[in-house]
């Protein structure tokens, strides 16, 4: 943002120098480097509303450029301030859990008897057992717990189905790899066609789009 702002100040400085260099050489003259530098300084002090009067356009084009820049600068400063405030607020809200190590210091929930609960127990992380995933996410929304540890695809799906999409988010943390499978009786005739159907679907051109739509990015 700062680099972009610097380029914008430079552009306004160049325009001001082009408009003022012949009729206002005293303030914006002295060659391109000095003149553009004076224009850059004028644009910067005008944007920050701390102009000390040492640089000011005198020509009509220069003053028009200055007038447009004054109103544009007001919007830019307001937007810049709002963006920083929003980023700091989001960072404070989402900064409590950044890695698996942080789970030991926050209130955690999981589903009883699941591999997620077993993962927490193996690491000595105390957690609250919930009857189902919807209840666990509701507890997060009510600030009853800080985080829910469970399978990422099911978390993504339940966020949407439970109306929490946009209010809660799934962190991109992989605590433990787990694979899914369909159990079938030994020697089942469905095994071959089921495998063929799965391979056809996973290798379809739209698989990544479907997976992201229903289960979230990276699933």
PDB file of C-alpha atoms in Angstrom:
ATOM      1  CA  UNK A   1       0.000   0.000   0.000  1.00  0.00           C
ATOM      2  CA  UNK A   2       2.849   2.368   0.830  1.00  0.00           C
ATOM      3  CA  UNK A   3       4.589   1.605  -2.466  1.00  0.00           C
ATOM      4  CA  UNK A   4       1.375   2.236  -4.392  1.00  0.00           C
ATOM      5  CA  UNK A   5       0.831   5.479  -2.516  1.00  0.00           C
ATOM      6  CA  UNK A   6       4.380   6.569  -3.344  1.00  0.00           C
ATOM      7  CA  UNK A   7       3.799   5.955  -7.056  1.00  0.00           C
ATOM      8  CA  UNK A   8       0.565   7.938  -6.902  1.00  0.00           C
ATOM      9  CA  UNK A   9       2.345  10.854  -5.209  1.00  0.00           C
ATOM     10  CA  UNK A  10       5.001  10.709  -7.905  1.00  0.00           C
ATOM     11  CA  UNK A  11       2.352  10.808 -10.647  1.00  0.00           C
ATOM     12  CA  UNK A  12       0.662  13.837  -9.093  1.00  0.00           C
ATOM     13  CA  UNK A  13       4.069  15.477  -8.667  1.00  0.00           C
ATOM     14  CA  UNK A  14       4.910  14.960 -12.349  1.00  0.00           C
ATOM     15  CA  UNK A  15       1.563  16.397 -13.470  1.00  0.00           C
ATOM     16  CA  UNK A  16       2.006  19.413 -11.211  1.00  0.00           C
ATOM     17  CA  UNK A  17       5.529  19.970 -12.506  1.00  0.00           C
ATOM     18  CA  UNK A  18       4.379  19.763 -16.127  1.00  0.00           C
ATOM     19  CA  UNK A  19       1.672  22.357 -15.449  1.00  0.00           C
ATOM     20  CA  UNK A  20       3.871  24.730 -13.445  1.00  0.00           C
ATOM     21  CA  UNK A  21       7.404  24.439 -14.807  1.00  0.00           C
ATOM     22  CA  UNK A  22       7.179  27.353 -17.277  1.00  0.00           C
ATOM     23  CA  UNK A  23       5.103  29.913 -15.401  1.00  0.00           C
ATOM     24  CA  UNK A  24       6.128  29.001 -11.856  1.00  0.00           C
ATOM     25  CA  UNK A  25       9.791  28.124 -12.252  1.00  0.00           C
ATOM     26  CA  UNK A  26      10.625  29.613  -8.884  1.00  0.00           C
ATOM     27  CA  UNK A  27       8.784  26.806  -7.064  1.00  0.00           C
ATOM     28  CA  UNK A  28       8.745  23.973  -9.621  1.00  0.00           C
ATOM     29  CA  UNK A  29      11.697  24.783 -11.873  1.00  0.00           C
ATOM     30  CA  UNK A  30      15.376  23.912 -11.828  1.00  0.00           C
ATOM     31  CA  UNK A  31      15.315  20.859 -14.107  1.00  0.00           C
ATOM     32  CA  UNK A  32      13.197  17.695 -14.161  1.00  0.00           C
ATOM     33  CA  UNK A  33      14.695  16.066 -11.054  1.00  0.00           C
ATOM     34  CA  UNK A  34      14.321  19.152  -8.886  1.00  0.00           C
ATOM     35  CA  UNK A  35      10.952  20.099 -10.388  1.00  0.00           C
ATOM     36  CA  UNK A  36       9.440  16.622  -9.981  1.00  0.00           C
ATOM     37  CA  UNK A  37      10.873  16.473  -6.473  1.00  0.00           C
ATOM     38  CA  UNK A  38       9.117  19.736  -5.659  1.00  0.00           C
ATOM     39  CA  UNK A  39       5.896  18.339  -7.156  1.00  0.00           C
ATOM     40  CA  UNK A  40       6.240  15.155  -5.088  1.00  0.00           C
ATOM     41  CA  UNK A  41       6.728  17.221  -1.934  1.00  0.00           C
ATOM     42  CA  UNK A  42       3.713  19.379  -2.767  1.00  0.00           C
ATOM     43  CA  UNK A  43       1.534  16.282  -3.360  1.00  0.00           C
ATOM     44  CA  UNK A  44       2.669  14.713  -0.070  1.00  0.00           C
ATOM     45  CA  UNK A  45       2.061  17.774   2.136  1.00  0.00           C
ATOM     46  CA  UNK A  46      -1.292  18.383   0.425  1.00  0.00           C
ATOM     47  CA  UNK A  47      -2.416  14.802   1.066  1.00  0.00           C
ATOM     48  CA  UNK A  48      -1.442  14.942   4.740  1.00  0.00           C
ATOM     49  CA  UNK A  49      -2.998  18.435   5.120  1.00  0.00           C
ATOM     50  CA  UNK A  50       0.224  19.778   6.640  1.00  0.00           C
ATOM     51  CA  UNK A  51       1.148  22.011   3.722  1.00  0.00           C
ATOM     52  CA  UNK A  52       3.404  24.799   4.948  1.00  0.00           C
ATOM     53  CA  UNK A  53       2.877  27.060   1.942  1.00  0.00           C
ATOM     54  CA  UNK A  54       6.371  26.737   0.505  1.00  0.00           C
ATOM     55  CA  UNK A  55       4.974  25.087  -2.645  1.00  0.00           C
ATOM     56  CA  UNK A  56       1.729  26.088  -4.330  1.00  0.00           C
ATOM     57  CA  UNK A  57       0.554  26.042  -7.959  1.00  0.00           C
ATOM     58  CA  UNK A  58      -0.226  29.371  -9.610  1.00  0.00           C
ATOM     59  CA  UNK A  59      -1.451  28.334 -13.061  1.00  0.00           C
ATOM     60  CA  UNK A  60      -5.020  27.297 -13.790  1.00  0.00           C
ATOM     61  CA  UNK A  61      -4.096  23.709 -14.812  1.00  0.00           C
ATOM     62  CA  UNK A  62      -1.884  23.381 -11.744  1.00  0.00           C
ATOM     63  CA  UNK A  63      -4.609  24.576  -9.416  1.00  0.00           C
ATOM     64  CA  UNK A  64      -7.159  22.246 -11.018  1.00  0.00           C
ATOM     65  CA  UNK A  65      -4.766  19.343 -10.491  1.00  0.00           C
ATOM     66  CA  UNK A  66      -4.295  20.477  -6.899  1.00  0.00           C
ATOM     67  CA  UNK A  67      -8.047  20.734  -6.305  1.00  0.00           C
ATOM     68  CA  UNK A  68      -8.730  17.245  -7.655  1.00  0.00           C
ATOM     69  CA  UNK A  69      -5.833  15.865  -5.625  1.00  0.00           C
ATOM     70  CA  UNK A  70      -7.128  17.451  -2.398  1.00  0.00           C
ATOM     71  CA  UNK A  71     -10.479  15.647  -2.611  1.00  0.00           C
ATOM     72  CA  UNK A  72      -8.846  12.425  -3.832  1.00  0.00           C
ATOM     73  CA  UNK A  73      -6.372  12.546  -0.943  1.00  0.00           C
ATOM     74  CA  UNK A  74      -9.201  12.845   1.592  1.00  0.00           C
ATOM     75  CA  UNK A  75     -10.733   9.612   0.260  1.00  0.00           C
ATOM     76  CA  UNK A  76      -7.361   7.862   0.148  1.00  0.00           C
ATOM     77  CA  UNK A  77      -6.467   8.750   3.727  1.00  0.00           C
ATOM     78  CA  UNK A  78      -9.902   7.620   4.961  1.00  0.00           C
ATOM     79  CA  UNK A  79      -9.639   4.333   3.053  1.00  0.00           C
ATOM     80  CA  UNK A  80      -6.078   3.749   4.244  1.00  0.00           C
ATOM     81  CA  UNK A  81      -7.051   4.343   7.866  1.00  0.00           C
ATOM     82  CA  UNK A  82     -10.106   2.066   7.621  1.00  0.00           C
ATOM     83  CA  UNK A  83      -8.054  -0.721   6.009  1.00  0.00           C
ATOM     84  CA  UNK A  84      -5.434  -0.632   8.756  1.00  0.00           C
ATOM     85  CA  UNK A  85      -8.064  -0.567  11.507  1.00  0.00           C
ATOM     86  CA  UNK A  86      -9.903  -3.503   9.914  1.00  0.00           C
ATOM     87  CA  UNK A  87      -6.700  -5.526   9.528  1.00  0.00           C
ATOM     88  CA  UNK A  88      -5.731  -4.950  13.155  1.00  0.00           C
ATOM     89  CA  UNK A  89      -9.223  -5.913  14.360  1.00  0.00           C
ATOM     90  CA  UNK A  90      -9.286  -9.122  12.301  1.00  0.00           C
ATOM     91  CA  UNK A  91      -5.785  -9.962  13.508  1.00  0.00           C
ATOM     92  CA  UNK A  92      -6.862  -9.617  17.131  1.00  0.00           C
ATOM     93  CA  UNK A  93      -9.970 -11.739  16.607  1.00  0.00           C
ATOM     94  CA  UNK A  94      -8.280 -14.497  14.631  1.00  0.00           C
ATOM     95  CA  UNK A  95      -4.884 -14.432  16.296  1.00  0.00           C
ATOM     96  CA  UNK A  96      -5.555 -16.744  19.257  1.00  0.00           C
ATOM     97  CA  UNK A  97      -5.025 -19.960  17.284  1.00  0.00           C
ATOM     98  CA  UNK A  98      -2.247 -19.851  14.709  1.00  0.00           C
ATOM     99  CA  UNK A  99      -0.814 -23.354  15.120  1.00  0.00           C
ATOM    100  CA  UNK A 100      -1.537 -26.670  16.822  1.00  0.00           C
ATOM    101  CA  UNK A 101       0.517 -25.547  19.831  1.00  0.00           C
ATOM    102  CA  UNK A 102      -1.987 -22.766  20.565  1.00  0.00           C
ATOM    103  CA  UNK A 103      -4.781 -25.285  21.200  1.00  0.00           C
ATOM    104  CA  UNK A 104      -3.365 -26.022  24.644  1.00  0.00           C
ATOM    105  CA  UNK A 105      -4.025 -22.420  25.682  1.00  0.00           C
ATOM    106  CA  UNK A 106      -7.609 -21.928  24.465  1.00  0.00           C
ATOM    107  CA  UNK A 107     -11.002 -23.502  25.061  1.00  0.00           C
ATOM    108  CA  UNK A 108     -11.359 -26.412  22.653  1.00  0.00           C
ATOM    109  CA  UNK A 109     -14.337 -28.598  21.730  1.00  0.00           C
ATOM    110  CA  UNK A 110     -14.575 -31.826  19.746  1.00  0.00           C
ATOM    111  CA  UNK A 111     -16.940 -34.769  19.286  1.00  0.00           C
ATOM    112  CA  UNK A 112     -16.719 -37.570  21.821  1.00  0.00           C
ATOM    113  CA  UNK A 113     -15.246 -40.850  20.608  1.00  0.00           C
ATOM    114  CA  UNK A 114     -13.845 -39.457  17.355  1.00  0.00           C
ATOM    115  CA  UNK A 115     -10.283 -39.527  16.039  1.00  0.00           C
ATOM    116  CA  UNK A 116     -10.156 -35.767  16.613  1.00  0.00           C
ATOM    117  CA  UNK A 117     -10.916 -36.225  20.318  1.00  0.00           C
ATOM    118  CA  UNK A 118      -8.323 -39.003  20.475  1.00  0.00           C
ATOM    119  CA  UNK A 119      -5.739 -36.696  18.873  1.00  0.00           C
ATOM    120  CA  UNK A 120      -6.402 -34.095  21.585  1.00  0.00           C
ATOM    121  CA  UNK A 121      -6.221 -36.708  24.339  1.00  0.00           C
ATOM    122  CA  UNK A 122      -2.876 -38.074  23.085  1.00  0.00           C
ATOM    123  CA  UNK A 123      -1.414 -34.591  23.389  1.00  0.00           C
ATOM    124  CA  UNK A 124      -2.938 -33.877  26.762  1.00  0.00           C
ATOM    125  CA  UNK A 125      -5.128 -31.046  25.474  1.00  0.00           C
ATOM    126  CA  UNK A 126      -8.250 -30.644  27.562  1.00  0.00           C
ATOM    127  CA  UNK A 127     -11.423 -30.254  25.557  1.00  0.00           C
ATOM    128  CA  UNK A 128     -15.164 -30.127  25.855  1.00  0.00           C
ATOM    129  CA  UNK A 129     -17.059 -33.063  24.352  1.00  0.00           C
ATOM    130  CA  UNK A 130     -20.008 -32.121  22.165  1.00  0.00           C
ATOM    131  CA  UNK A 131     -22.824 -34.400  20.929  1.00  0.00           C
ATOM    132  CA  UNK A 132     -22.623 -33.247  17.309  1.00  0.00           C
ATOM    133  CA  UNK A 133     -20.736 -30.851  15.065  1.00  0.00           C
ATOM    134  CA  UNK A 134     -23.596 -28.361  14.815  1.00  0.00           C
ATOM    135  CA  UNK A 135     -23.631 -27.938  18.596  1.00  0.00           C
ATOM    136  CA  UNK A 136     -19.861 -27.492  18.635  1.00  0.00           C
ATOM    137  CA  UNK A 137     -19.976 -24.712  16.036  1.00  0.00           C
ATOM    138  CA  UNK A 138     -22.881 -23.067  17.858  1.00  0.00           C
ATOM    139  CA  UNK A 139     -20.690 -23.007  20.970  1.00  0.00           C
ATOM    140  CA  UNK A 140     -17.978 -21.170  19.048  1.00  0.00           C
ATOM    141  CA  UNK A 141     -20.514 -18.681  17.696  1.00  0.00           C
ATOM    142  CA  UNK A 142     -21.771 -18.044  21.257  1.00  0.00           C
ATOM    143  CA  UNK A 143     -18.182 -17.666  22.519  1.00  0.00           C
ATOM    144  CA  UNK A 144     -18.604 -20.760  24.661  1.00  0.00           C
ATOM    145  CA  UNK A 145     -15.393 -22.225  23.212  1.00  0.00           C
ATOM    146  CA  UNK A 146     -12.600 -20.790  21.100  1.00  0.00           C
ATOM    147  CA  UNK A 147     -12.028 -23.580  18.591  1.00  0.00           C
ATOM    148  CA  UNK A 148     -13.431 -26.883  17.337  1.00  0.00           C
ATOM    149  CA  UNK A 149     -11.083 -29.679  16.286  1.00  0.00           C
ATOM    150  CA  UNK A 150     -12.654 -31.989  13.706  1.00  0.00           C
ATOM    151  CA  UNK A 151     -12.427 -33.177  10.093  1.00  0.00           C
ATOM    152  CA  UNK A 152     -11.909 -30.210   7.768  1.00  0.00           C
ATOM    153  CA  UNK A 153     -14.360 -31.310   4.991  1.00  0.00           C
ATOM    154  CA  UNK A 154     -17.166 -31.831   7.504  1.00  0.00           C
ATOM    155  CA  UNK A 155     -16.350 -28.508   9.182  1.00  0.00           C
ATOM    156  CA  UNK A 156     -16.601 -26.703   5.845  1.00  0.00           C
ATOM    157  CA  UNK A 157     -19.917 -28.373   5.041  1.00  0.00           C
ATOM    158  CA  UNK A 158     -21.447 -27.784   8.476  1.00  0.00           C
ATOM    159  CA  UNK A 159     -20.429 -24.123   8.410  1.00  0.00           C
ATOM    160  CA  UNK A 160     -22.601 -23.643   5.340  1.00  0.00           C
ATOM    161  CA  UNK A 161     -25.440 -25.940   6.400  1.00  0.00           C
ATOM    162  CA  UNK A 162     -25.562 -24.472   9.913  1.00  0.00           C
ATOM    163  CA  UNK A 163     -25.677 -20.858   8.767  1.00  0.00           C
ATOM    164  CA  UNK A 164     -22.232 -20.001  10.155  1.00  0.00           C
ATOM    165  CA  UNK A 165     -20.597 -19.314   6.799  1.00  0.00           C
ATOM    166  CA  UNK A 166     -19.015 -15.854   6.984  1.00  0.00           C
ATOM    167  CA  UNK A 167     -19.128 -15.768  10.795  1.00  0.00           C
ATOM    168  CA  UNK A 168     -16.710 -18.615  11.496  1.00  0.00           C
ATOM    169  CA  UNK A 169     -13.806 -19.934   9.437  1.00  0.00           C
ATOM    170  CA  UNK A 170     -11.796 -23.123   9.132  1.00  0.00           C
ATOM    171  CA  UNK A 171      -8.096 -22.546   9.730  1.00  0.00           C
ATOM    172  CA  UNK A 172      -5.693 -24.048   7.149  1.00  0.00           C
ATOM    173  CA  UNK A 173      -4.094 -26.363   9.707  1.00  0.00           C
ATOM    174  CA  UNK A 174      -3.513 -30.054   9.014  1.00  0.00           C
ATOM    175  CA  UNK A 175      -3.221 -31.748  12.404  1.00  0.00           C
ATOM    176  CA  UNK A 176      -3.267 -35.287  11.085  1.00  0.00           C
ATOM    177  CA  UNK A 177      -3.893 -36.831   7.676  1.00  0.00           C
ATOM    178  CA  UNK A 178      -6.956 -39.043   7.464  1.00  0.00           C
ATOM    179  CA  UNK A 179      -8.357 -40.935   4.496  1.00  0.00           C
ATOM    180  CA  UNK A 180     -12.001 -41.762   3.820  1.00  0.00           C
ATOM    181  CA  UNK A 181     -13.308 -45.086   2.534  1.00  0.00           C
ATOM    182  CA  UNK A 182     -16.544 -46.967   1.821  1.00  0.00           C
ATOM    183  CA  UNK A 183     -16.655 -50.266   3.742  1.00  0.00           C
ATOM    184  CA  UNK A 184     -17.993 -53.202   1.707  1.00  0.00           C
ATOM    185  CA  UNK A 185     -18.404 -56.909   2.471  1.00  0.00           C
ATOM    186  CA  UNK A 186     -15.472 -59.085   1.439  1.00  0.00           C
ATOM    187  CA  UNK A 187     -15.818 -60.108  -2.212  1.00  0.00           C
ATOM    188  CA  UNK A 188     -18.585 -57.554  -2.881  1.00  0.00           C
ATOM    189  CA  UNK A 189     -19.480 -57.130  -6.552  1.00  0.00           C
ATOM    190  CA  UNK A 190     -19.825 -53.375  -5.957  1.00  0.00           C
ATOM    191  CA  UNK A 191     -16.135 -52.863  -5.250  1.00  0.00           C
ATOM    192  CA  UNK A 192     -14.908 -52.632  -8.864  1.00  0.00           C
ATOM    193  CA  UNK A 193     -17.693 -50.360 -10.215  1.00  0.00           C
ATOM    194  CA  UNK A 194     -17.496 -48.186  -7.101  1.00  0.00           C
ATOM    195  CA  UNK A 195     -13.735 -47.730  -7.519  1.00  0.00           C
ATOM    196  CA  UNK A 196     -14.204 -46.956 -11.216  1.00  0.00           C
ATOM    197  CA  UNK A 197     -16.885 -44.378 -10.432  1.00  0.00           C
ATOM    198  CA  UNK A 198     -14.698 -42.722  -7.781  1.00  0.00           C
ATOM    199  CA  UNK A 199     -11.696 -42.546 -10.103  1.00  0.00           C
ATOM    200  CA  UNK A 200     -13.829 -41.112 -12.896  1.00  0.00           C
ATOM    201  CA  UNK A 201     -15.242 -38.432 -10.605  1.00  0.00           C
ATOM    202  CA  UNK A 202     -11.903 -37.497  -8.999  1.00  0.00           C
ATOM    203  CA  UNK A 203     -10.204 -37.197 -12.399  1.00  0.00           C
ATOM    204  CA  UNK A 204     -13.045 -35.174 -13.938  1.00  0.00           C
ATOM    205  CA  UNK A 205     -12.083 -31.625 -15.056  1.00  0.00           C
ATOM    206  CA  UNK A 206     -14.532 -30.031 -12.615  1.00  0.00           C
ATOM    207  CA  UNK A 207     -13.435 -32.058  -9.548  1.00  0.00           C
ATOM    208  CA  UNK A 208     -11.366 -29.262  -7.990  1.00  0.00           C
ATOM    209  CA  UNK A 209     -14.201 -26.781  -8.458  1.00  0.00           C
ATOM    210  CA  UNK A 210     -16.760 -29.168  -6.926  1.00  0.00           C
ATOM    211  CA  UNK A 211     -14.479 -30.031  -4.031  1.00  0.00           C
ATOM    212  CA  UNK A 212     -13.839 -26.367  -3.235  1.00  0.00           C
ATOM    213  CA  UNK A 213     -17.538 -25.505  -3.534  1.00  0.00           C
ATOM    214  CA  UNK A 214     -18.797 -28.172  -1.135  1.00  0.00           C
ATOM    215  CA  UNK A 215     -15.809 -28.876   1.116  1.00  0.00           C
ATOM    216  CA  UNK A 216     -13.700 -25.716   0.987  1.00  0.00           C
ATOM    217  CA  UNK A 217     -10.359 -24.839  -0.598  1.00  0.00           C
ATOM    218  CA  UNK A 218      -7.618 -27.425  -0.172  1.00  0.00           C
ATOM    219  CA  UNK A 219      -9.951 -30.326   0.633  1.00  0.00           C
TER     220      UNK A 219
END
